[in-house]
Coordinates of C-alpha atoms and ligand atoms in Angstrom, one line a residue:
M358 CA 114.9 82.8 43.1
S359 CA 113.2 85.7 44.8
K360 CA 112.6 85.1 48.5
P361 CA 109.2 85.8 50.1
L362 CA 110.4 88.4 52.6
E363 CA 112.6 90.2 50.1
G364 CA 111.9 94.0 50.4
I365 CA 111.1 93.8 54.2
K366 CA 113.7 95.8 56.1
I367 CA 114.2 94.9 59.8
I368 CA 116.1 96.8 62.4
D369 CA 117.5 94.1 64.6
F370 CA 118.0 95.6 68.0
T371 CA 118.3 92.2 69.6
H372 CA 120.9 90.4 71.6
V373 CA 121.7 87.0 73.3
Q374 CA 119.2 84.4 71.9
A375 CA 115.5 85.1 72.0
G376 CA 115.5 88.1 69.7
P377 CA 118.4 87.0 67.4
A378 CA 116.7 83.6 66.8
C379 CA 113.6 85.4 65.5
T380 CA 115.4 87.8 63.2
Q381 CA 117.8 85.2 61.9
M382 CA 114.8 83.1 60.7
L383 CA 113.3 86.2 59.0
A384 CA 116.7 86.9 57.3
W385 CA 116.8 83.3 56.0
F386 CA 113.4 83.9 54.4
G387 CA 114.7 87.0 52.6
A388 CA 114.3 90.0 54.9
D389 CA 117.1 92.6 55.0
V390 CA 118.1 92.3 58.7
I391 CA 120.3 95.1 60.0
K392 CA 121.8 94.2 63.4
V393 CA 122.4 97.3 65.4
E394 CA 125.2 96.8 68.0
R395 CA 127.0 98.8 70.5
P396 CA 130.4 100.1 69.1
G397 CA 133.4 98.2 70.5
S398 CA 131.6 95.3 72.1
G399 CA 128.5 94.4 70.1
D400 CA 126.1 91.6 71.1
V401 CA 127.5 90.0 74.3
T402 CA 127.4 86.5 72.7
R403 CA 130.2 87.5 70.3
S404 CA 132.6 87.0 73.2
Q405 CA 130.7 84.5 75.4
L406 CA 131.9 80.9 75.6
R407 CA 134.6 81.5 73.0
D408 CA 136.3 78.4 71.5
I409 CA 138.7 80.4 69.3
K410 CA 140.6 83.4 70.7
D411 CA 139.4 86.7 69.4
A412 CA 137.0 85.2 66.9
D413 CA 133.2 85.5 67.2
A414 CA 131.9 82.7 69.4
L415 CA 129.6 80.0 68.0
Y416 CA 126.9 81.4 70.3
F417 CA 126.8 84.5 68.1
T418 CA 127.5 82.9 64.7
M419 CA 124.8 80.3 65.1
L420 CA 122.1 82.9 65.8
N421 CA 123.0 85.8 63.5
S422 CA 123.6 84.3 60.0
N423 CA 122.3 86.1 56.9
K424 CA 122.3 89.5 58.7
R425 CA 124.2 92.8 58.2
S426 CA 125.8 94.5 61.2
I427 CA 126.0 98.2 61.9
T428 CA 127.6 99.6 65.1
L429 CA 125.7 102.5 66.6
D430 CA 125.8 104.2 70.0
T431 CA 122.2 105.0 70.3
K432 CA 122.7 107.1 73.4
T433 CA 124.7 109.7 71.4
A434 CA 122.9 112.4 69.4
Q435 CA 124.5 111.1 66.1
G436 CA 123.5 107.6 67.0
K437 CA 119.9 108.7 67.7
E438 CA 119.9 110.5 64.3
V439 CA 121.0 107.4 62.4
L440 CA 118.4 105.2 64.2
T441 CA 115.7 107.8 63.4
K442 CA 116.6 107.6 59.7
L443 CA 116.6 103.8 59.9
I444 CA 113.2 103.8 61.6
K445 CA 111.7 106.1 58.9
E446 CA 112.6 103.6 56.2
A447 CA 112.3 100.2 57.8
D448 CA 109.3 97.9 58.2
V449 CA 110.0 96.3 61.5
L450 CA 112.1 97.0 64.6
V451 CA 112.8 94.0 66.9
E452 CA 114.2 94.3 70.3
N453 CA 114.7 92.3 73.5
F454 CA 116.3 94.7 75.9
G455 CA 115.6 94.8 79.5
P456 CA 112.2 96.4 80.5
G457 CA 112.0 100.1 79.6
A458 CA 115.4 100.3 77.9
L459 CA 114.0 101.4 74.5
D460 CA 111.9 104.2 76.2
R461 CA 115.0 105.3 78.2
M462 CA 116.9 105.5 74.9
G463 CA 114.2 107.9 73.7
F464 CA 112.4 105.5 71.3
S465 CA 109.1 104.8 72.9
W466 CA 106.4 103.1 70.9
A467 CA 104.5 106.5 70.6
H468 CA 107.6 108.2 69.2
I469 CA 108.4 105.4 66.7
N470 CA 104.8 105.3 65.6
E471 CA 105.0 109.0 65.0
L472 CA 108.2 108.7 62.9
N473 CA 106.8 105.8 60.9
P474 CA 103.1 104.9 61.3
G475 CA 103.7 101.7 59.3
M476 CA 106.4 100.4 61.6
I477 CA 105.9 97.2 63.5
V478 CA 107.7 97.2 66.8
A479 CA 108.3 93.7 68.1
S480 CA 109.5 93.0 71.6
V481 CA 110.5 90.1 73.8
K482 CA 110.4 90.6 77.6
G483 CA 110.5 88.2 80.5
F484 CA 106.9 88.9 81.5
S485 CA 104.0 90.6 79.8
D486 CA 103.1 94.3 80.1
G487 CA 101.3 94.9 83.4
H488 CA 102.4 91.6 84.9
H489 CA 103.4 91.9 88.6
Y490 CA 106.9 90.9 87.5
E491 CA 107.1 93.1 84.4
D492 CA 110.2 94.9 85.7
L493 CA 112.3 91.7 85.9
K494 CA 115.2 90.9 83.6
V495 CA 114.9 87.3 82.4
Y496 CA 117.1 84.6 81.0
E497 CA 116.3 81.1 79.6
N498 CA 116.0 79.1 82.8
V499 CA 114.3 81.8 84.7
A500 CA 111.5 81.7 82.0
Q501 CA 111.4 77.9 82.2
C502 CA 110.7 78.2 85.9
A503 CA 108.2 81.0 85.5
G504 CA 106.3 79.3 82.6
G505 CA 105.6 75.9 84.2
A506 CA 108.2 73.8 82.4
A507 CA 110.5 73.3 85.4
S508 CA 107.9 72.3 87.9
T509 CA 106.6 69.6 85.5
T510 CA 110.0 68.3 84.3
G511 CA 112.3 65.8 85.9
W512 CA 111.8 63.1 88.5
W513 CA 109.1 63.1 91.1
D514 CA 111.6 62.7 94.0
G515 CA 114.0 65.3 92.6
P516 CA 114.0 69.1 92.2
P517 CA 112.3 71.1 89.4
T518 CA 114.4 70.6 86.3
V519 CA 115.0 72.8 83.3
S520 CA 115.1 71.4 79.7
A521 CA 118.1 71.6 77.4
A522 CA 115.8 72.9 74.7
A523 CA 115.6 76.7 74.6
L524 CA 111.9 76.9 75.6
G525 CA 112.4 80.4 77.0
D526 CA 114.8 81.8 74.4
S527 CA 114.5 80.5 70.8
N528 CA 110.9 79.4 71.4
T529 CA 109.9 82.9 72.3
G530 CA 111.7 84.1 69.2
M531 CA 109.7 81.8 67.1
H532 CA 106.5 83.0 68.6
L533 CA 107.6 86.6 67.9
A534 CA 108.3 85.7 64.3
I535 CA 104.7 84.5 63.9
G536 CA 103.6 87.8 65.5
I537 CA 105.7 89.9 63.1
L538 CA 104.5 88.0 60.0
T539 CA 100.9 88.4 61.2
A540 CA 101.4 92.2 61.8
I541 CA 102.9 92.5 58.3
I542 CA 99.9 90.8 56.8
G543 CA 97.7 93.1 58.9
R544 CA 99.5 96.2 57.7
Q545 CA 98.9 95.1 54.1
K546 CA 95.2 95.6 54.9
T547 CA 95.2 98.7 57.1
G548 CA 98.5 100.4 56.2
K549 CA 99.2 100.7 59.9
G550 CA 102.0 99.2 62.0
Q551 CA 101.5 97.9 65.5
K552 CA 103.3 96.7 68.6
V553 CA 103.9 93.0 68.9
A554 CA 105.0 91.6 72.2
V555 CA 105.8 88.1 73.4
S556 CA 106.8 87.3 77.0
M557 CA 109.1 84.4 77.7
Q558 CA 106.8 83.2 80.4
D559 CA 103.8 83.1 78.0
A560 CA 105.8 81.4 75.3
V561 CA 107.0 78.7 77.7
L562 CA 103.4 78.3 79.1
N563 CA 102.1 77.9 75.6
L564 CA 104.3 74.9 75.1
C565 CA 103.2 73.6 78.5
R566 CA 99.6 73.6 77.4
V567 CA 99.2 69.9 78.1
K568 CA 100.3 70.4 81.7
M569 CA 97.6 73.0 82.2
R570 CA 95.2 70.4 80.8
D571 CA 96.5 68.0 83.4
Q572 CA 96.1 70.5 86.3
Q573 CA 92.4 70.7 85.5
R574 CA 92.0 67.0 85.1
L575 CA 93.8 66.5 88.5
D576 CA 91.5 69.1 90.1
R577 CA 88.5 67.2 88.9
V578 CA 89.4 63.5 89.4
G579 CA 92.4 63.6 91.7
Y580 CA 94.8 61.4 89.6
L581 CA 96.5 61.4 86.2
E582 CA 96.5 57.9 84.7
E583 CA 99.3 58.4 82.3
Y584 CA 101.8 59.5 85.0
P585 CA 104.2 56.9 86.6
Q586 CA 102.5 57.8 90.0
Y587 CA 99.3 56.0 88.8
P588 CA 98.0 53.6 90.1
H589 CA 100.6 52.8 92.8
G590 CA 101.8 56.2 94.0
E591 CA 100.3 59.3 95.5
F592 CA 99.1 62.6 93.9
T593 CA 99.0 66.0 95.5
D594 CA 96.9 68.9 94.2
V595 CA 99.6 70.0 91.7
V596 CA 100.8 68.4 88.4
P597 CA 103.8 66.2 89.4
R598 CA 107.0 65.6 87.5
G599 CA 106.5 62.6 85.3
G600 CA 110.1 61.5 84.5
N601 CA 110.1 60.2 80.9
A602 CA 106.4 59.4 80.7
G603 CA 104.5 60.2 77.5
G604 CA 102.4 63.3 77.8
G605 CA 99.5 62.0 75.7
G606 CA 97.3 58.9 75.7
Q607 CA 100.2 56.6 74.8
P608 CA 102.4 55.3 77.6
G609 CA 106.1 55.6 76.7
W610 CA 109.5 55.4 78.4
V611 CA 113.2 55.7 77.7
L612 CA 114.6 52.1 77.7
K613 CA 118.1 50.8 78.0
C614 CA 119.7 49.1 75.0
K615 CA 123.0 47.1 74.5
G616 CA 125.9 49.1 75.8
W617 CA 124.0 51.5 78.2
E618 CA 126.6 50.7 80.9
T619 CA 129.2 52.7 79.1
D620 CA 127.4 54.8 76.5
P621 CA 125.1 57.5 78.1
N622 CA 122.9 57.5 75.1
A623 CA 122.4 53.8 74.4
Y624 CA 118.6 54.1 74.8
I625 CA 115.5 54.3 72.7
Y626 CA 112.2 55.9 73.4
F627 CA 109.5 53.3 73.1
T628 CA 105.8 54.1 72.8
I629 CA 102.9 51.7 73.5
Q630 CA 100.3 53.0 71.1
G631 CA 97.0 51.4 71.9
H632 CA 96.2 50.1 68.5
A633 CA 99.7 48.8 68.0
W634 CA 99.5 46.3 70.8
A635 CA 99.4 43.3 68.5
P636 CA 102.4 44.4 66.4
I637 CA 104.3 45.2 69.6
C638 CA 103.7 41.7 71.0
K639 CA 104.8 40.2 67.6
A640 CA 108.0 42.3 67.6
L641 CA 108.8 41.2 71.1
G642 CA 108.0 37.5 70.4
K643 CA 105.2 37.6 73.0
E644 CA 102.2 36.7 70.9
E645 CA 100.4 35.2 73.9
W646 CA 99.8 38.8 75.2
I647 CA 97.8 39.8 72.2
N648 CA 94.5 38.4 73.3
D649 CA 95.3 37.9 77.0
P650 CA 92.7 40.0 78.9
A651 CA 95.3 40.8 81.5
Y652 CA 97.2 42.7 78.8
N653 CA 95.1 43.4 75.7
T654 CA 93.6 46.8 76.7
A655 CA 95.4 50.0 77.8
E656 CA 93.4 49.9 81.0
A657 CA 94.5 46.3 81.8
R658 CA 98.2 47.2 81.1
Q659 CA 98.1 50.3 83.3
D660 CA 99.1 48.8 86.6
K661 CA 101.9 46.7 85.1
I662 CA 103.2 49.1 82.6
F663 CA 106.6 49.2 84.2
D664 CA 106.8 45.4 84.2
I665 CA 106.1 45.6 80.5
F666 CA 108.8 48.2 80.0
A667 CA 111.2 45.9 82.0
F668 CA 110.3 43.0 79.7
I669 CA 111.1 45.2 76.7
E670 CA 114.4 46.2 78.2
D671 CA 115.3 42.6 78.6
W672 CA 114.4 42.1 74.9
L673 CA 116.7 45.1 74.1
K674 CA 119.7 44.0 76.0
D675 CA 121.4 42.3 73.1
K676 CA 120.4 45.0 70.5
T677 CA 122.0 48.4 69.9
K678 CA 119.6 51.3 69.8
Y679 CA 119.9 51.4 66.0
E680 CA 119.3 47.6 65.6
A681 CA 116.2 47.9 67.9
V682 CA 114.7 50.7 65.9
D683 CA 115.3 48.8 62.7
I684 CA 113.3 45.9 64.0
L685 CA 110.5 48.0 65.6
R686 CA 110.0 50.2 62.6
K687 CA 108.9 47.1 60.6
F688 CA 106.1 46.8 63.1
D689 CA 105.1 50.4 62.8
I690 CA 105.9 51.1 66.4
P691 CA 106.6 54.8 67.2
C692 CA 110.1 54.8 68.6
A693 CA 113.5 56.5 68.0
P694 CA 117.1 56.1 69.2
V695 CA 118.2 58.7 71.8
L696 CA 120.7 60.7 69.7
S697 CA 123.7 62.6 71.0
M698 CA 124.7 66.0 69.6
K699 CA 127.7 64.3 68.0
E700 CA 125.4 61.8 66.2
L701 CA 123.1 64.7 65.1
A702 CA 126.0 66.8 63.8
E703 CA 127.2 63.8 61.7
C704 CA 123.8 62.6 60.5
P705 CA 123.7 62.4 56.7
S706 CA 120.0 62.8 56.5
L707 CA 120.1 66.1 58.5
R708 CA 123.0 67.3 56.2
K709 CA 121.0 66.4 53.1
S710 CA 117.8 68.2 54.3
G711 CA 119.7 71.3 55.3
S712 CA 118.8 71.0 59.0
I713 CA 122.5 70.8 59.8
V714 CA 124.6 73.2 57.6
E715 CA 128.3 73.9 57.2
V716 CA 128.8 77.7 56.9
E717 CA 131.8 79.8 56.0
H718 CA 132.9 82.5 58.4
K719 CA 135.6 85.1 57.8
Q720 CA 137.3 84.5 61.2
R721 CA 136.4 80.9 62.0
G722 CA 136.7 79.1 58.7
T723 CA 133.7 76.7 58.6
Y724 CA 131.4 75.9 61.4
L725 CA 128.2 73.9 61.8
T726 CA 124.9 75.5 62.4
V727 CA 121.3 74.4 62.7
G728 CA 119.5 75.3 59.4
S729 CA 115.9 76.1 58.8
P730 CA 113.5 73.5 60.3
I731 CA 110.8 74.9 58.0
K732 CA 111.1 73.5 54.4
F733 CA 109.4 75.1 51.4
S734 CA 108.8 73.8 47.9
D735 CA 109.6 77.1 46.4
L736 CA 112.3 78.5 48.7
K737 CA 115.7 77.1 49.2
V738 CA 117.1 78.6 52.4
E739 CA 120.7 79.4 52.0
I740 CA 122.6 80.1 55.2
T741 CA 125.4 82.7 55.0
G742 CA 128.0 83.4 57.8
S743 CA 127.2 85.9 60.5
P744 CA 128.6 89.4 60.0
L745 CA 131.6 90.7 61.8
L746 CA 131.0 93.5 64.3
G747 CA 130.2 96.6 62.3
E748 CA 131.0 94.9 59.0
H749 CA 128.3 96.8 57.2
T750 CA 128.4 100.1 59.1
D751 CA 129.7 102.3 56.3
E752 CA 127.6 100.6 53.6
I753 CA 124.4 101.1 55.6
L754 CA 125.3 104.7 56.5
A755 CA 126.0 105.4 52.8
Q756 CA 122.6 103.9 51.9
L757 CA 121.0 106.3 54.4
G758 CA 122.6 109.2 52.5
Y759 CA 125.6 110.0 54.7
T760 CA 128.7 111.3 52.8
P761 CA 132.1 109.7 53.4
E762 CA 133.1 112.8 55.4
Q763 CA 130.1 112.5 57.7
I764 CA 130.8 108.8 58.2
A765 CA 134.4 109.5 59.1
E766 CA 133.3 112.1 61.6
M767 CA 130.9 109.6 63.2
H768 CA 133.7 107.1 63.5
A769 CA 136.0 109.7 65.1
A770 CA 133.2 110.6 67.6
K771 CA 132.8 106.9 68.4
A772 CA 129.1 107.2 67.6
V773 CA 129.4 104.2 65.3
Ligands
LIG596 N1 123.9 101.9 72.1 C1 123.7 102.4 73.3 N2 123.1 101.7 74.4 C2 122.7 100.4 74.1 C3 122.9 99.8 72.9 C4 123.5 100.6 71.8 N3 123.6 100.1 70.6 N4 122.4 98.6 72.9 C5 122.0 98.4 74.2 N5 122.2 99.5 74.9 C6 121.8 99.7 76.3 C7 120.4 99.7 76.6 O1 119.7 100.9 76.2 C8 120.4 99.5 78.1 O2 120.5 100.8 78.7 P1 119.8 101.3 80.1 O3 119.3 100.0 80.8 O4 121.0 101.9 80.8 O5 118.8 102.2 79.7 C9 121.7 98.8 78.4 O6 122.4 98.7 77.1 C10 121.5 97.3 78.9 O7 120.5 96.7 78.2 P2 119.8 95.4 78.8 O8 119.0 94.8 77.7 O9 119.0 95.7 80.0 O10 121.1 94.4 79.1 P3 121.4 93.5 80.3 O11 122.7 92.8 79.9 O12 121.5 94.2 81.6 O13 120.3 92.4 80.4 C11 118.8 90.7 79.6 C12 120.2 91.3 79.5 C13 118.8 89.6 78.5 C14 118.6 90.0 80.9 C15 117.7 91.8 79.3 O14 118.0 92.4 78.1 C16 116.3 91.2 79.3 O15 115.7 90.9 80.3 N6 115.7 91.2 78.0 C17 114.4 90.8 77.9 C18 114.2 89.3 77.9 C19 115.2 88.6 77.1 O16 115.2 88.7 75.9 N7 116.0 87.7 77.7 C20 117.1 87.0 77.1 C21 116.7 86.1 76.2 S1 118.1 85.3 75.4

């Protein structure tokens, strides 16, 4: 089966997570992704948080599948020459170096554009161009703090809290992938490449859109009715942390199930959808609440929402999270068990859909990775193991027209 991005050649000058997550996804969809790494060490994640001595760490293997790897010291004359050749024949260059690194290497946007006017240069930085923090280097949690996620996550009486989800890293990579595909379609119309940039702060902020909604509501009316602070607590002039409250019009909360005393994940998320009030009452055996004016509208329930959650927790105390969801699903109530990473890794449905995949790796044997969350009717995403450091150096150099003697010379000079 031919893949939609087959024929697109990508120079993958990325490292750590944000850039690699983007290029990995494009590789899954058929692009020829050539990962350019520093000779000897490569992407720092190859050796970070290792679980097997001397083997590429999972941090690397789970973000670099389906790619080829070439080692290249792009600060040497030979390395620059190879990169120049690659630029002339590639479609996209993706990078997430610290600010200014590509320019210092001698590959400014203007120079790349001159070498290949069709080239799309896609970058991740911590902050956008011209931002007063544009010179800062940024990692995941820094971005979560700068993008509004940390100030709005956690408990109202605790400190700002970061999410386990990679809102700064992988999320920025996904935004960049959308930008690259858009620029590729744009180039089909104009023949011209362009610069595509996503800042981690902006990508986090984009996912915190509803919190910006809340800031404006708060400015106007002074309270936010879906937050636990309403109606009994106090609001200041900034969006507070809302614990596990639902962010939309439906109140929800994480509720304890049987076994919570010993199992840290024996919980479900329960949502009180307005129009599902009658089914909820039926599921809980509390039919007298259905038409009781003290309960039968969202407004009436507001000041006793935590009493209602306490009642549901009492109902849940002799049910496991799975038993509870099996009952509640029959009543069409939006809910789910809180799942651990172990449960997700072992989930038969995720294995069947390709969302959790077992992959072969030359050093590691098999390992689990998270597969494509995007499913297509005409594309089966096949995940292959990540490349070893420089595994494809000679192959790529030969494809660029270098002779075996020239390649040997580059190895001897440690340019590759
Ligand atoms: N050959 C020669 N030099 C290379 C090279 C190669 N193949 N690959 C990288 N380098 C050089 C760079 O040119 C840079 O040189 P210079 O700063 O001396 O000019 C140097 O390696 C360091 O690169 P840098 O990206 O600044 O690494 P770092 O480890 O200091 O910083 C980050 C790491 C992630 C903080 C930084 O890259 C960053 O802020 N990136 C943008 C935001 C981002 O993506 N954050 C991480 C998301 S997971």
